[in-house]
Short mmCIF file of C-alpha atoms and ligand atoms in Angstrom, two decimals:
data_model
loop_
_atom_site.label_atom_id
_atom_site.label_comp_id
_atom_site.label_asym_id
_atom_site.label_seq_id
_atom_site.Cartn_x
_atom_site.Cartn_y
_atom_site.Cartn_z
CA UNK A 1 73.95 120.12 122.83
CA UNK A 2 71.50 118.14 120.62
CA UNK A 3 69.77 121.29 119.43
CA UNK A 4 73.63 122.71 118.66
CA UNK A 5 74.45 119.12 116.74
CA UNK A 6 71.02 119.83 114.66
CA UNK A 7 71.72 123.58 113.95
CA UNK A 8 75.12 123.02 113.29
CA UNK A 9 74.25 119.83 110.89
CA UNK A 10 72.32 121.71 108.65
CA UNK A 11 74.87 124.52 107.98
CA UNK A 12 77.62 121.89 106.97
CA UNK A 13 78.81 120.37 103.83
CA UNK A 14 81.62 117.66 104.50
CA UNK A 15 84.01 116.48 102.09
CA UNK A 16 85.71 113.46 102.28
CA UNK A 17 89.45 114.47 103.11
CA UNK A 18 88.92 117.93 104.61
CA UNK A 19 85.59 118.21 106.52
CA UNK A 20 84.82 121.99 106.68
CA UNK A 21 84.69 123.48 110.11
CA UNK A 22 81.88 125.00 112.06
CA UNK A 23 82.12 126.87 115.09
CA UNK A 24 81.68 124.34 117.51
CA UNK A 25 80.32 121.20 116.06
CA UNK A 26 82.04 118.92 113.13
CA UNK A 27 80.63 116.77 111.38
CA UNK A 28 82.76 113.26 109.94
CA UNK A 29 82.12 112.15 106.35
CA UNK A 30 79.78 109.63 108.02
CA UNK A 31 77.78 112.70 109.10
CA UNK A 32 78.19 111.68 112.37
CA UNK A 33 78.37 115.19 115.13
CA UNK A 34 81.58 115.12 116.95
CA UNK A 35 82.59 118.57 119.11
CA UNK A 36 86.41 117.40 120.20
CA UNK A 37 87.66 115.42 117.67
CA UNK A 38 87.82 115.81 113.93
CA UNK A 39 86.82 112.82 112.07
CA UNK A 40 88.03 112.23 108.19
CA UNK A 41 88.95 109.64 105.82
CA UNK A 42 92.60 109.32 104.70
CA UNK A 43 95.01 107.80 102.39
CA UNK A 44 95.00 107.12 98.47
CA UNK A 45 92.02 104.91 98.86
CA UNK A 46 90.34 106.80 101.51
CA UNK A 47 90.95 103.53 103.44
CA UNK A 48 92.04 104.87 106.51
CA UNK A 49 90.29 106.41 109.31
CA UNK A 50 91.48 109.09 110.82
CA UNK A 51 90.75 110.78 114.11
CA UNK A 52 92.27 113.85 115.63
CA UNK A 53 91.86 114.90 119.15
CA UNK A 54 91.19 118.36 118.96
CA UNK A 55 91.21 120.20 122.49
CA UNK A 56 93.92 122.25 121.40
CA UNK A 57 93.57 124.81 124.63
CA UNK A 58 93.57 122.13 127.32
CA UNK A 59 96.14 119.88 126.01
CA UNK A 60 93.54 117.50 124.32
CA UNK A 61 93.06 116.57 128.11
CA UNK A 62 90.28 113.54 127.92
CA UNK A 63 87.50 114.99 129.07
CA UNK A 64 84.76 112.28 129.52
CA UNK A 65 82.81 113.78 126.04
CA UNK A 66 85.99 113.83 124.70
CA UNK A 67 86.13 109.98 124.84
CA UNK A 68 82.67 109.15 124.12
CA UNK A 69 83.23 111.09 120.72
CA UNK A 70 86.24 108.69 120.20
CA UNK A 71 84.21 106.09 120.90
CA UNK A 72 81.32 106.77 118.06
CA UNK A 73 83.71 107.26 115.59
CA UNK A 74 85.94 104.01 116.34
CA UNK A 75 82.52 102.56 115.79
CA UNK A 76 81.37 104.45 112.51
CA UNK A 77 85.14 103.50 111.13
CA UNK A 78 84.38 99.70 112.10
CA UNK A 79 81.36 99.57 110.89
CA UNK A 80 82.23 101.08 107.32
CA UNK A 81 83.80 98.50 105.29
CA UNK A 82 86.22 100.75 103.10
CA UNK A 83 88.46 101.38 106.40
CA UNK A 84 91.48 98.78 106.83
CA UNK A 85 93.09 100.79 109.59
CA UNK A 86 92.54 103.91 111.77
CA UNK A 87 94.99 106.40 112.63
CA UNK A 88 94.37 108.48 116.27
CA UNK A 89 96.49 111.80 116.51
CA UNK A 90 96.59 114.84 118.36
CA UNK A 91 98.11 117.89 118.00
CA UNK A 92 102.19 118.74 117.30
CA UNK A 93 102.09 119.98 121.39
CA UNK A 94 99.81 117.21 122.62
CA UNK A 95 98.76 113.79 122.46
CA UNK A 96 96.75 114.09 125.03
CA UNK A 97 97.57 115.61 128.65
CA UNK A 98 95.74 112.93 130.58
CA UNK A 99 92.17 112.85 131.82
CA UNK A 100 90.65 116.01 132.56
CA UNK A 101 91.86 116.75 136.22
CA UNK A 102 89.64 119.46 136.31
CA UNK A 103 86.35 117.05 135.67
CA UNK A 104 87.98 115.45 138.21
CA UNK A 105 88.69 117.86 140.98
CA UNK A 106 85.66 117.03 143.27
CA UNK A 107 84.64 113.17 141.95
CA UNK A 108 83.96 110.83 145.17
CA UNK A 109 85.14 107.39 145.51
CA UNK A 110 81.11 106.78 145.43
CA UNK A 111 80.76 108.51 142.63
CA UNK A 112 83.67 106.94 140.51
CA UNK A 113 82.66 103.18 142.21
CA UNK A 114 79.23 103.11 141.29
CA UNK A 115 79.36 104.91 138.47
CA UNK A 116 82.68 102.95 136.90
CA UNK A 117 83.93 106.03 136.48
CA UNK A 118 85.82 106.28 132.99
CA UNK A 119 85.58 102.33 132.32
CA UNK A 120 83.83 103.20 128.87
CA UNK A 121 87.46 104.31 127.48
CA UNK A 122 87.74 100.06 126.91
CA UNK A 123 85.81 100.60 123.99
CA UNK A 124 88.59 101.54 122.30
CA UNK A 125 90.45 98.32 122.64
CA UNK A 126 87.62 95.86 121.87
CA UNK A 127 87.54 96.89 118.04
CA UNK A 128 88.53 94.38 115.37
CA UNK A 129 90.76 97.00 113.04
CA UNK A 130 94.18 98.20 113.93
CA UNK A 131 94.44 101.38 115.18
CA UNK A 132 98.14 103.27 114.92
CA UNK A 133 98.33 106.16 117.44
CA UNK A 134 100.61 109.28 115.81
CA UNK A 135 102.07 110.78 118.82
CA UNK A 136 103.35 114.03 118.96
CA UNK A 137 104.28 116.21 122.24
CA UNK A 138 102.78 114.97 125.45
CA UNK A 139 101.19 111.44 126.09
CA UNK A 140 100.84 111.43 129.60
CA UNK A 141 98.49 110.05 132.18
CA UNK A 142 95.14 108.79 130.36
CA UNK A 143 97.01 110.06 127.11
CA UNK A 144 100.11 107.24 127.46
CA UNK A 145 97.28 104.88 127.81
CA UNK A 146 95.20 105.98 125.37
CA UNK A 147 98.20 105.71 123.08
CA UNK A 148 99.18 102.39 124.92
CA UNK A 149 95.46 100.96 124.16
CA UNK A 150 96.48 100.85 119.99
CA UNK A 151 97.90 98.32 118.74
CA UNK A 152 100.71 100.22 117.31
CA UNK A 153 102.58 103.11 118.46
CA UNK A 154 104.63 106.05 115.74
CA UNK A 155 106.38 109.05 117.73
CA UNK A 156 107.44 112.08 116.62
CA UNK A 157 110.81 113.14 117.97
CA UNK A 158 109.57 115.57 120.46
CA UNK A 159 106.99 113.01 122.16
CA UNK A 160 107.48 112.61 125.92
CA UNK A 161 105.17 109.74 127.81
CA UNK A 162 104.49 109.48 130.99
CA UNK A 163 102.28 108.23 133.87
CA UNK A 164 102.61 111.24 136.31
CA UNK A 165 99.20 110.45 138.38
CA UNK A 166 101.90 109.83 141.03
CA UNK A 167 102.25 113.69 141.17
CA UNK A 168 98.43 114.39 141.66
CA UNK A 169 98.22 111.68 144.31
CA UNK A 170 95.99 108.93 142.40
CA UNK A 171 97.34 105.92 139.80
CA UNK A 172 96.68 105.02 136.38
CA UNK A 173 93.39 103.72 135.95
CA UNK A 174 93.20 103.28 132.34
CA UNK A 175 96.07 100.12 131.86
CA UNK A 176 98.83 102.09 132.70
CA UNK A 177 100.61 100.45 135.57
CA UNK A 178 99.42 97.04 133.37
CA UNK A 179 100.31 97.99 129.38
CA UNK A 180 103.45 99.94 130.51
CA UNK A 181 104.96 96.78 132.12
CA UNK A 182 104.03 94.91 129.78
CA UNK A 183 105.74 96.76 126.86
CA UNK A 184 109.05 98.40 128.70
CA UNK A 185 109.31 96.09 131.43
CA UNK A 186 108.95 96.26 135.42
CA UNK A 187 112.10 98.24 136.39
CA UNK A 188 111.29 101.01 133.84
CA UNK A 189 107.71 101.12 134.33
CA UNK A 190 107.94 101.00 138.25
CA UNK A 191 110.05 103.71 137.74
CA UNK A 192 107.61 106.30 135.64
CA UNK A 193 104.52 105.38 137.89
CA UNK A 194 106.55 105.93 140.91
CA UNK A 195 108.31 109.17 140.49
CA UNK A 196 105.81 110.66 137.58
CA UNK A 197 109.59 110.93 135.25
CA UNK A 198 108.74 111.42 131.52
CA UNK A 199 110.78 109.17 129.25
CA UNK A 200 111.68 110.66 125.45
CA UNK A 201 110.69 109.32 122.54
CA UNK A 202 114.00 107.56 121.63
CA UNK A 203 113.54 106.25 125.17
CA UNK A 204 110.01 105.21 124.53
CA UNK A 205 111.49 103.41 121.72
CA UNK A 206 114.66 101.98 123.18
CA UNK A 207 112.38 100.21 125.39
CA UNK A 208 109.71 99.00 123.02
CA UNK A 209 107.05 101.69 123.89
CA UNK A 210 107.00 102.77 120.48
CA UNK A 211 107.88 100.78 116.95
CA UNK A 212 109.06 103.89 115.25
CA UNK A 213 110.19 107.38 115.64
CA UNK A 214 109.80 110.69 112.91
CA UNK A 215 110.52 113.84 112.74
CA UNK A 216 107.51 115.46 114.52
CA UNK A 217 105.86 116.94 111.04
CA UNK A 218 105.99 112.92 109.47
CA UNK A 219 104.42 111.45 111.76
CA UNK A 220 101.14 111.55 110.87
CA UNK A 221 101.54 111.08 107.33
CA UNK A 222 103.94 107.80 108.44
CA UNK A 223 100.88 106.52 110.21
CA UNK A 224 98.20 106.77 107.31
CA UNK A 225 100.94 105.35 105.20
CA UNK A 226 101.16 102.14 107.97
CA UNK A 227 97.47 102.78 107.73
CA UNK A 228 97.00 102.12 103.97
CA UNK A 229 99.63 98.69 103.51
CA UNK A 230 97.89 97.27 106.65
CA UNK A 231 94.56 98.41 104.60
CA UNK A 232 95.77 96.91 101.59
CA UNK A 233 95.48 93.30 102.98
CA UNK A 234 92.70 91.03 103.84
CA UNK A 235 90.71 92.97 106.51
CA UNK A 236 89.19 89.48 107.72
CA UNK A 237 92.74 88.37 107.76
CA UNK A 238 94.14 91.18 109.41
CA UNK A 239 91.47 90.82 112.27
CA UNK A 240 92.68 87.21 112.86
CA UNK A 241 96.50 88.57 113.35
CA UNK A 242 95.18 91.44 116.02
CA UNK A 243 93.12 88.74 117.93
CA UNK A 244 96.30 86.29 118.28
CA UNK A 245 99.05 89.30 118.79
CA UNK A 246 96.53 90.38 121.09
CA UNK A 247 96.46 87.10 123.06
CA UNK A 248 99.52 87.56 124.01
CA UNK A 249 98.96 90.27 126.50
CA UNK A 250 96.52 88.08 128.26
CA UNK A 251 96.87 84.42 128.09
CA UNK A 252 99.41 81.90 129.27
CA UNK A 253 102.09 81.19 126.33
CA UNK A 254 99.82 77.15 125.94
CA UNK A 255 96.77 79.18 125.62
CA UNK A 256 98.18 82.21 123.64
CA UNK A 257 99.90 79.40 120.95
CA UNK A 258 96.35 77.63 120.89
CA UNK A 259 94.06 80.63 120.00
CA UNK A 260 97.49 81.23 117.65
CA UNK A 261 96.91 77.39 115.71
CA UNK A 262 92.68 77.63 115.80
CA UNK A 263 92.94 81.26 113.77
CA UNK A 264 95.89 79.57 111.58
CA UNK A 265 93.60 76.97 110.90
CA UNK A 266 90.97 79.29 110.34
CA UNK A 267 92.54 81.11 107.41
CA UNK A 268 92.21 78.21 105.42
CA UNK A 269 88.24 78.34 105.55
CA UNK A 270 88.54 81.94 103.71
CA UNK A 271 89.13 82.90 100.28
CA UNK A 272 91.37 85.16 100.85
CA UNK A 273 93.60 83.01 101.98
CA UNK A 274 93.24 80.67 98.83
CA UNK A 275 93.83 84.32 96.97
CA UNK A 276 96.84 85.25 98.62
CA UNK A 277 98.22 81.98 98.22
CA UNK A 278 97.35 81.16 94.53
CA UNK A 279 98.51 84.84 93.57
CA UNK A 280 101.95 84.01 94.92
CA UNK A 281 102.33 80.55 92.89
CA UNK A 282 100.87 82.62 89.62
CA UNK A 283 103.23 85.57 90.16
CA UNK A 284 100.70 88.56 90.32
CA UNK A 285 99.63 90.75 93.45
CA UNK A 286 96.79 89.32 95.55
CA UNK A 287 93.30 90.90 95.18
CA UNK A 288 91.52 90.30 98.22
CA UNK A 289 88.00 90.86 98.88
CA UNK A 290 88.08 90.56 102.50
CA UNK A 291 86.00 87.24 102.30
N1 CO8 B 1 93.34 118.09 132.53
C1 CO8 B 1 92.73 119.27 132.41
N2 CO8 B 1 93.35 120.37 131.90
C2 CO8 B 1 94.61 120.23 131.50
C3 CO8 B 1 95.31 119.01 131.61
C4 CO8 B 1 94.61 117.90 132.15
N3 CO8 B 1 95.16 116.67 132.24
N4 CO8 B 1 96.57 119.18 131.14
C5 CO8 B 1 96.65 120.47 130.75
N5 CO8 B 1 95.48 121.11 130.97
C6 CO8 B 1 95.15 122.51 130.69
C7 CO8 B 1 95.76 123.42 131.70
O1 CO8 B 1 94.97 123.48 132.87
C8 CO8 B 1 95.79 124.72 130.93
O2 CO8 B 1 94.48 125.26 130.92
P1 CO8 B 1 94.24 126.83 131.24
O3 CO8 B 1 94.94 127.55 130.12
O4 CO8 B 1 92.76 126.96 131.23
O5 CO8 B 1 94.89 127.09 132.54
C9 CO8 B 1 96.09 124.27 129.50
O6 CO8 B 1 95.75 122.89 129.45
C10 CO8 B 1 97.56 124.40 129.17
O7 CO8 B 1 98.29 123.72 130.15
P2 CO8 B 1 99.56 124.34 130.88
O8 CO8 B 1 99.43 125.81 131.02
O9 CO8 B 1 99.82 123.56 132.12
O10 CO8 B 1 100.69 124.04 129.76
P3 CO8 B 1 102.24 123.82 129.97
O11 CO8 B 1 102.83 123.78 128.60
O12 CO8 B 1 102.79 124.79 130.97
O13 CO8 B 1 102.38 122.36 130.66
C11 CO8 B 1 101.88 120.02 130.87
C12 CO8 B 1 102.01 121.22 129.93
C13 CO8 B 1 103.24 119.64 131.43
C14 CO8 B 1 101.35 118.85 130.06
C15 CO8 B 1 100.93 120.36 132.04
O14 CO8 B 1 99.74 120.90 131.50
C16 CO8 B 1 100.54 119.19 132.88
O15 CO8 B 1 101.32 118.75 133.71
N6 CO8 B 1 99.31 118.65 132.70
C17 CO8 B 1 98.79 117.59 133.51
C18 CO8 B 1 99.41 116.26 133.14
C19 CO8 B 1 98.85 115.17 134.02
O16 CO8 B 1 99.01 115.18 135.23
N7 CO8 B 1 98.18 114.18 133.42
C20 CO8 B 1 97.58 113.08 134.15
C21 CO8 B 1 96.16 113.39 134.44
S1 CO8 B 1 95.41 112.15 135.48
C22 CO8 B 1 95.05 110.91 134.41
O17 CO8 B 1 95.27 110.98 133.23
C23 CO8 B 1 94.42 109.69 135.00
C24 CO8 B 1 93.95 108.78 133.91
C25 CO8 B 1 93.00 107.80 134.48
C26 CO8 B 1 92.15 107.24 133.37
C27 CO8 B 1 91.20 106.23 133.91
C28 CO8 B 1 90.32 105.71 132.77
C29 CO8 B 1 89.55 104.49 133.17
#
């Protein structure tokens, strides 16, 4: 594999919005290697980082490479200060399938103990810019959570989510008996994980799953466009509204509403905040320099 990332590195020559393709390895305009996803910048600005699952044969099931690749490139994206927001997509059938059952067929509760089998897919909660998942055709299993561990959700109208692990006689082990809940509440969720049912994506959005719905071919293009006015503010700023929506999921309301007052107060330490401020008492748009 390294000797194929080398080989293939030389031969390419990436641009910024449409990284050219080799046969098995592609390289993001970081010049990071990535085999199953493609990796580009997006949006007027090229502000927005984009990453597209890109298993196309198996579903964009999450094979265990699959997700490391994710990984590097949620880090290469927060580490590069032009991105304000990432968008993660798949393809107009799939989302994502769910872990790969086949990488799974013959794992042993030893095996998946000691090895914390599949705990690295965290990483992609634990970053400080938003991420928008652009779901189109299945999100199910690891791929409902994978969607579930953004911090916003845009379906096309032909998405169906589910948690059908149920079905291959395990549970979700990636937040989805815990996210679920927490975003379509206990009688809808008990019902998914229980009998492996699919819900739509007006259903995923009748229940809160999802903010908003497109036709399938907008989607993506609806989520760089979130993408680029989230990327248009403070990104110091926007990192301090994650962290307290974010507290939500897991502190008590006293402790949720304190972290909530401490990055308030915060925001007056910043310049950004004395920007956005002054620039609305002055009548002119704010130019913030994330400081
Ligand atoms: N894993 C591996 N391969 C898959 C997966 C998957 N999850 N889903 C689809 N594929 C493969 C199929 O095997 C098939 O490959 P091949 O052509 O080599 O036979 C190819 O993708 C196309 O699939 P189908 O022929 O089945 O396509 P259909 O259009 O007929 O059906 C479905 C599409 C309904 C999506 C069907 O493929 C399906 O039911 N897939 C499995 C869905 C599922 O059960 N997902 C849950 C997996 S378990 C899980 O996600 C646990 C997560 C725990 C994470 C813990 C992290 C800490």
């Amino acid at each position: 594999m390294a000797l194929l990332c080398r080989v293939a590195a030389a031969s390419l020559r990436v641009s910024r919005s449409r990284p050219l393709v080799a046969a098995a390895v592609r390289a993001s305009s970081a010049g990071a290697q990535y085999q199953h996803i493609l990796v580009e910048k997006k949006g007027e600005r090229g502000n927005v980082g984009f990453i597209q699952l890109n298993r196309k044969k198996a579903l964009n099931a999450l094979c265990d490479e699959l997700m490391r690749e994710v990984g590097l490139a949620l880090d290469e994206f927060e580490n590069d200060p032009e991105i304000g927001a990432i968008v993660l997509t798949g393809s107009e059938k799939a989302f994502a399938a769910g872990a790969d059952i086949k990488e799974m067929v013959d794992k042993t509760f030893q095996e998946c103990y000691a090895g914390n089998f599949l705990t690295h897919w965290n990483h992609v909660t634990t970053g400080k810019k938003p991420v928008i998942a652009a779901v189109n055709g299945y999100a199910l299993g690891g791929g409902c959570e994978l969607a579930m561990m953004c911090d916003i959700i845009y379906a096309g109208d032909k998405a169906q989510f589910g948690q059908p692990e149920i079905l291959l006689g395990t549970i979700p082990g990636a937040g989805g008996t815990q996210r679920l809940t927490k975003a379509v509440g206990k009688s809808l969720a008990m019902e998914m994980v229980l009998t492996g049912d699919r819900i739509s994506a007006q259903e995923a959005k009748a229940s809160g799953l999802v903010s908003k719905v497109f036709p399938a071919s907008d989607v993506v293009d609806e989520a760089i466009k979130c993408g680029e006015k989230i990327a248009s503010n403070s990104k110091l700023i926007v990192a301090m509204a994650k962290e307290a929506v974010n507290g939500a999921f897991e502190l008590t309301l006293a402790e949720g509403n304190r972290l909530e007052k401490r990055l308030f107060h915060s925001t007056f330490s910043t310049n950004d905040r004395k920007e956005g401020m002054n620039a609305f008492v002055e009548k002119r748009k704010a130019n913030f320099t994330d400081q």
